[in-house]
PDB file of C-alpha atoms and ligand atoms in Angstrom:
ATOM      1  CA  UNK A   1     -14.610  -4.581  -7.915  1.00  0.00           C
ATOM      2  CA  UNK A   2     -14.453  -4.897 -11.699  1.00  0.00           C
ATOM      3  CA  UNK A   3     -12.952  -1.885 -13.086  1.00  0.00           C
ATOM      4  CA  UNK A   4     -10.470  -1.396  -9.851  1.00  0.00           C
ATOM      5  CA  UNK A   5      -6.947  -1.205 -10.659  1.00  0.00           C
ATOM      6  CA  UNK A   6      -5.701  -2.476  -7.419  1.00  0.00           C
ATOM      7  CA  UNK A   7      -8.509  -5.325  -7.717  1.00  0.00           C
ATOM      8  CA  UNK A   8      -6.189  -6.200 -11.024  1.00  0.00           C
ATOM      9  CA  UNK A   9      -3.043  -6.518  -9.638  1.00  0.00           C
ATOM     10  CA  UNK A  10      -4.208  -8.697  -6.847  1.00  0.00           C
ATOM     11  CA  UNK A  11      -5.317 -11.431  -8.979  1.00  0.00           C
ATOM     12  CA  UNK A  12      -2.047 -10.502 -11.775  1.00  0.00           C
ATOM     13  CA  UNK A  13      -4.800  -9.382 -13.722  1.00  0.00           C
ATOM     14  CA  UNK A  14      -2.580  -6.475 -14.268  1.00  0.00           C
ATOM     15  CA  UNK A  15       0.931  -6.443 -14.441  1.00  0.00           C
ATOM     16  CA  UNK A  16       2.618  -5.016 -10.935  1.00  0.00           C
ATOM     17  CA  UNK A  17       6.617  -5.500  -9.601  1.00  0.00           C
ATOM     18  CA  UNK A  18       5.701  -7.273  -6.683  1.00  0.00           C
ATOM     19  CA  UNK A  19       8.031  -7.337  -4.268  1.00  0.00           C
ATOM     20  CA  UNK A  20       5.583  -9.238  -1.447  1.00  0.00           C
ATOM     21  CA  UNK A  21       2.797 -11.676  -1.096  1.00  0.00           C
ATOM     22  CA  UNK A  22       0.792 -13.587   0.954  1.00  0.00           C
ATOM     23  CA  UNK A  23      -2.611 -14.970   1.506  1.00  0.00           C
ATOM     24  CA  UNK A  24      -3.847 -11.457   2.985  1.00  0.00           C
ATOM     25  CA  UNK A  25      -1.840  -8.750   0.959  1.00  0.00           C
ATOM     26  CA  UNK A  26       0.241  -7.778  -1.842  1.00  0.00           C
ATOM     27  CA  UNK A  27       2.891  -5.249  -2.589  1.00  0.00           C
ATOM     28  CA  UNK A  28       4.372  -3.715  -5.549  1.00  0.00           C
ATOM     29  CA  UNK A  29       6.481  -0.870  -6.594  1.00  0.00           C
ATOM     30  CA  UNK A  30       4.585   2.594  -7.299  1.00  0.00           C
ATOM     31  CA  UNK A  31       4.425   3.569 -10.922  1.00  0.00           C
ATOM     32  CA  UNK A  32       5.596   6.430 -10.250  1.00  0.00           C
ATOM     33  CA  UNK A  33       7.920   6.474  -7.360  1.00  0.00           C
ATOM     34  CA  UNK A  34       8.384   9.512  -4.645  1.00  0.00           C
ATOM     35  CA  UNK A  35      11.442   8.044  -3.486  1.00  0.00           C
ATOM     36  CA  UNK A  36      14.278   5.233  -4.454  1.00  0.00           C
ATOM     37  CA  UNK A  37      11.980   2.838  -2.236  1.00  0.00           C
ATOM     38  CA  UNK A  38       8.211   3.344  -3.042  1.00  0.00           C
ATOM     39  CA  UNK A  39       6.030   0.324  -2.716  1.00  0.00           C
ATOM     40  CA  UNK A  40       1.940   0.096  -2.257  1.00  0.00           C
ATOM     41  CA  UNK A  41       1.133  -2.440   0.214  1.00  0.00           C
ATOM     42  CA  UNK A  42      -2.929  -3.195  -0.181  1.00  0.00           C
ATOM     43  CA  UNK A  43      -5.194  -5.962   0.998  1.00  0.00           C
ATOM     44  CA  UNK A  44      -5.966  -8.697  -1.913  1.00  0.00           C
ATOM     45  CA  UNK A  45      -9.826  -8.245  -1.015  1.00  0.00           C
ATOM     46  CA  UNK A  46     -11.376  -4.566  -1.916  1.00  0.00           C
ATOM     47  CA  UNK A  47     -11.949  -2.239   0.179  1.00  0.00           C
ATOM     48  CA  UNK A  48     -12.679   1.432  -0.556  1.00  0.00           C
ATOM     49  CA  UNK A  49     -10.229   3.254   1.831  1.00  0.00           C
ATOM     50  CA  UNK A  50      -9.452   3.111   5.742  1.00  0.00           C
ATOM     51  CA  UNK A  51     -12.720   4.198   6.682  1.00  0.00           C
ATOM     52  CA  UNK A  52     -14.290   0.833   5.346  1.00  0.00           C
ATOM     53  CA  UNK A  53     -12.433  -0.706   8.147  1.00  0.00           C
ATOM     54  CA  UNK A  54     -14.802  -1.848  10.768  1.00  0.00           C
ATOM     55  CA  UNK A  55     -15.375  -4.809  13.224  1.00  0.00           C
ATOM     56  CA  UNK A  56     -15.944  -7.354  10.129  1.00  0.00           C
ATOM     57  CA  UNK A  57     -12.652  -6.804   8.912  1.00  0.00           C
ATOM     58  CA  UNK A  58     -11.157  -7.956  12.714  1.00  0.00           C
ATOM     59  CA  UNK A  59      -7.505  -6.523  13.303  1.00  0.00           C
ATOM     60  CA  UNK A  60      -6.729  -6.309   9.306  1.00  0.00           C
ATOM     61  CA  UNK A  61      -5.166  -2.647  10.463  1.00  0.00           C
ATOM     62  CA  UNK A  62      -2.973  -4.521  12.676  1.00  0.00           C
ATOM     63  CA  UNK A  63      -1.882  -7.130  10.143  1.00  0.00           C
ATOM     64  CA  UNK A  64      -1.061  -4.541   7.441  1.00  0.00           C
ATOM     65  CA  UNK A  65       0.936  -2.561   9.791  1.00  0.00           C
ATOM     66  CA  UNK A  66       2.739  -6.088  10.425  1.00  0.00           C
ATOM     67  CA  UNK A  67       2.899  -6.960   6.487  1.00  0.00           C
ATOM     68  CA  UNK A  68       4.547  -3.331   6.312  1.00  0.00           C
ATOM     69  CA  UNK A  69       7.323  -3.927   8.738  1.00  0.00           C
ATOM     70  CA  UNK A  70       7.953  -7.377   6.935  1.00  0.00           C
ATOM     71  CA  UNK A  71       8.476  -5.432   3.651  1.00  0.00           C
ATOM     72  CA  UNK A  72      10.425  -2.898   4.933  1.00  0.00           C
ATOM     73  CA  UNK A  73      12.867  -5.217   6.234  1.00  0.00           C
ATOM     74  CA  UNK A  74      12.894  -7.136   3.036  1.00  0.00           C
ATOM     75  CA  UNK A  75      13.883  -4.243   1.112  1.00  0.00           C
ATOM     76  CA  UNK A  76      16.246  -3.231   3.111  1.00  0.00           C
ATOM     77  CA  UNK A  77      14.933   0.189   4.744  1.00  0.00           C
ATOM     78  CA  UNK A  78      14.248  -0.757   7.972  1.00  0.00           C
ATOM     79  CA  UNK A  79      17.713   0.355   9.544  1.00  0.00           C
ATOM     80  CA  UNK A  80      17.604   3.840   8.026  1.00  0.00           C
ATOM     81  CA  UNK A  81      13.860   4.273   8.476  1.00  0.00           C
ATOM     82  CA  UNK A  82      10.871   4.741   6.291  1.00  0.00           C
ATOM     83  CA  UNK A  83       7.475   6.170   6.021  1.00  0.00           C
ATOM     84  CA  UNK A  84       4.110   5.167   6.081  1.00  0.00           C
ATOM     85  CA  UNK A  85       1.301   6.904   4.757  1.00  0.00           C
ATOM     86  CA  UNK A  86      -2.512   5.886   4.372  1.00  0.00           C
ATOM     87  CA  UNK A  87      -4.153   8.941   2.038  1.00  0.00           C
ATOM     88  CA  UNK A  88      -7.974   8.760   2.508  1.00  0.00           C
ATOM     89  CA  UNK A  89     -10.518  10.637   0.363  1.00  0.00           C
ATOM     90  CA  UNK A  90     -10.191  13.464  -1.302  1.00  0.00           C
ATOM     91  CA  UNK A  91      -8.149  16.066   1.073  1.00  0.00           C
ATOM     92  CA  UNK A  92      -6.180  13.128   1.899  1.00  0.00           C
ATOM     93  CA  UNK A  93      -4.870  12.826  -1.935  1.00  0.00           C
ATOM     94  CA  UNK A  94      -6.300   9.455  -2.664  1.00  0.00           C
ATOM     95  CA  UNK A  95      -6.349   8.454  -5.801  1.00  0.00           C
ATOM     96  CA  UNK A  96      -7.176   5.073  -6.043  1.00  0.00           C
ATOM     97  CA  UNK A  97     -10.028   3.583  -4.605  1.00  0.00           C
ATOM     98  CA  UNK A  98      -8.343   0.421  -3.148  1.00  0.00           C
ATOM     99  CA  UNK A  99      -7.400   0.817   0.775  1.00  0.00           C
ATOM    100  CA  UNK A 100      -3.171   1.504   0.219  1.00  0.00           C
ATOM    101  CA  UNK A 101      -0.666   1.997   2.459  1.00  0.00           C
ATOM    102  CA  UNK A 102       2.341   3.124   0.661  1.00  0.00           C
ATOM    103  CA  UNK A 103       6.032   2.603   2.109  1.00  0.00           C
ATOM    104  CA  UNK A 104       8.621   4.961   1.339  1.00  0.00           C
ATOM    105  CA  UNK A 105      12.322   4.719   2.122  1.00  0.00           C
ATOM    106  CA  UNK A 106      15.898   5.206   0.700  1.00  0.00           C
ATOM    107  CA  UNK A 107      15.756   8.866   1.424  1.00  0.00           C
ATOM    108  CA  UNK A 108      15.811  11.462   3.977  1.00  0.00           C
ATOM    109  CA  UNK A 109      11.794  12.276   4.065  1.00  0.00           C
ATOM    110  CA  UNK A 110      10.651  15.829   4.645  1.00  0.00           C
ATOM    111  CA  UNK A 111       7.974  16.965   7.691  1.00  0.00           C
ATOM    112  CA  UNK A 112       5.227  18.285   6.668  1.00  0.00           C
ATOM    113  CA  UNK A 113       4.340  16.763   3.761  1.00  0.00           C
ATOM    114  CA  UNK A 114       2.371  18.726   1.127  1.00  0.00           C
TER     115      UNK A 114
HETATM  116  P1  LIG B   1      -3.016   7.585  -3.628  1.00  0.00           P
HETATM  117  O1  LIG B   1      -2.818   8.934  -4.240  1.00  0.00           O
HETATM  118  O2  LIG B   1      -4.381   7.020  -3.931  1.00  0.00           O
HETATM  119  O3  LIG B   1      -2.687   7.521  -2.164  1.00  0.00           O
HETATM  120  O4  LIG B   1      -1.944   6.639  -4.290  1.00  0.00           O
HETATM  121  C1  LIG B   1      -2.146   5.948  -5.466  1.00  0.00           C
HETATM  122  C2  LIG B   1      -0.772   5.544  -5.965  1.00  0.00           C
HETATM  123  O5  LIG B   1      -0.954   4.525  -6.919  1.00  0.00           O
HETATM  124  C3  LIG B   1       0.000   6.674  -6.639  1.00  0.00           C
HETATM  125  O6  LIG B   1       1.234   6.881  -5.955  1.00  0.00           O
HETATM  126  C4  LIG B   1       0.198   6.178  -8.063  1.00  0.00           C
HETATM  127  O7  LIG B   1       1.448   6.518  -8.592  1.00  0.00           O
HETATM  128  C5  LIG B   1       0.006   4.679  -7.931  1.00  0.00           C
HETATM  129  N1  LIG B   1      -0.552   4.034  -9.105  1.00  0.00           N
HETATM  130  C6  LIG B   1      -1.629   4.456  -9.826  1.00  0.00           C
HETATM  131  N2  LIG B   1      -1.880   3.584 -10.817  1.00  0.00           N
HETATM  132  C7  LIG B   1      -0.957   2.590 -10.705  1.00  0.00           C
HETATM  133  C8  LIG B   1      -0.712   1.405 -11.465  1.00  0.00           C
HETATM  134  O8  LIG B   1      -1.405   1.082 -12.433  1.00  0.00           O
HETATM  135  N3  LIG B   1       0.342   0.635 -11.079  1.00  0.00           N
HETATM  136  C9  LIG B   1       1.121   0.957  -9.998  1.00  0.00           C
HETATM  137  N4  LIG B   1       2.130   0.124  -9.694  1.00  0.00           N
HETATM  138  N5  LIG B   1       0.914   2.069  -9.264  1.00  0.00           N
HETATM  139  C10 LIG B   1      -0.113   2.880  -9.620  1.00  0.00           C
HETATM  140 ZN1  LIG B   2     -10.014  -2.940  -5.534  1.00  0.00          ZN
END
C-alpha cells in the first residue's frame, strides 16, 4: 500500500525508533506514547486490520502474539506486566490502517479503558 504509513516504516521508508525486527514484523516506539513503554508491533506485509486475518495468512496471530512476548522481554516489561491491545475499525479507535498491536508497559494500566 502506497500512501500507508506503516507500509513506510517497514521498508525505512519512513523514519521509526525501532526497537525489533525480523523477517515477519517490526516494532517501533509510538509517536505519541500512552505510557513510558509504548511500542507498535505490525506485520512488514499490509494488512488492513485483524479482520483481514484469514486462513492465507496461516497462524500470523500466533506469531505476533510470540513477536510481542519477545519485545516485551527485550524492553524490559515483562516482569511487571504489560498490555496488549489490537484496536479494529472505527469503535475500536483505529487509526491507522496497518494491522497493529501496540504494547504498553512501565506503568500501572487502568481497567476499563476508554
Ligand atoms: P490506532 O489508533 O490505529 O490503534 O493506533 C495508531 C497509533 O499509531 C497511535 O497510537 C499513533 O500515535 C501512532 N502513530 C501514528 N502515526 C505514527 C507515525 O508516523 N509514527 C509512529 N511511530 N507512530 C504513529
Ligand atoms: Zn500498510
Amino acid at each position: 500500500m502506497s500512501d500507508c504509513i506503516f507500509c513506510k516504516i517497514a521498508t525505512h521508508e519512513m523514519n521509526a525508533q525501532i526497537v525489533y525486527e525480523d523477517e515477519e514484523f517490526l516494532a517501533f516506539r509510538d509517536i505519541k506514547p500512552a505510557a513510558p513503554v509504548h511500542v507498535l508491533l505490525i506485520p512488514k506485509k499490509h494488512l488492513d486490520s485483524l479482520l483481514s486475518l484469514g486462513a492465507q495468512q496461516g497462524d500470523l496471530a500466533a506469531r505476533l502474539l510470540l513477536a510481542a512476548i519477545k519485545v516485551a522481554r527485550q524492553l524490559g516489561i515483562a516482569g511487571d506486566g504489560f498490555r496488549t491491545v489490537i484496536n479494529t475499525g472505527d469503535n475500536g479507535g483505529q487509526t491507522v490502517h496497518h494491522l497493529h498491536l501496540h504494547l504498553l508497559g512501565g506503568r500501572f494500566m487502568t481497567w476499563p479503558p476508554g
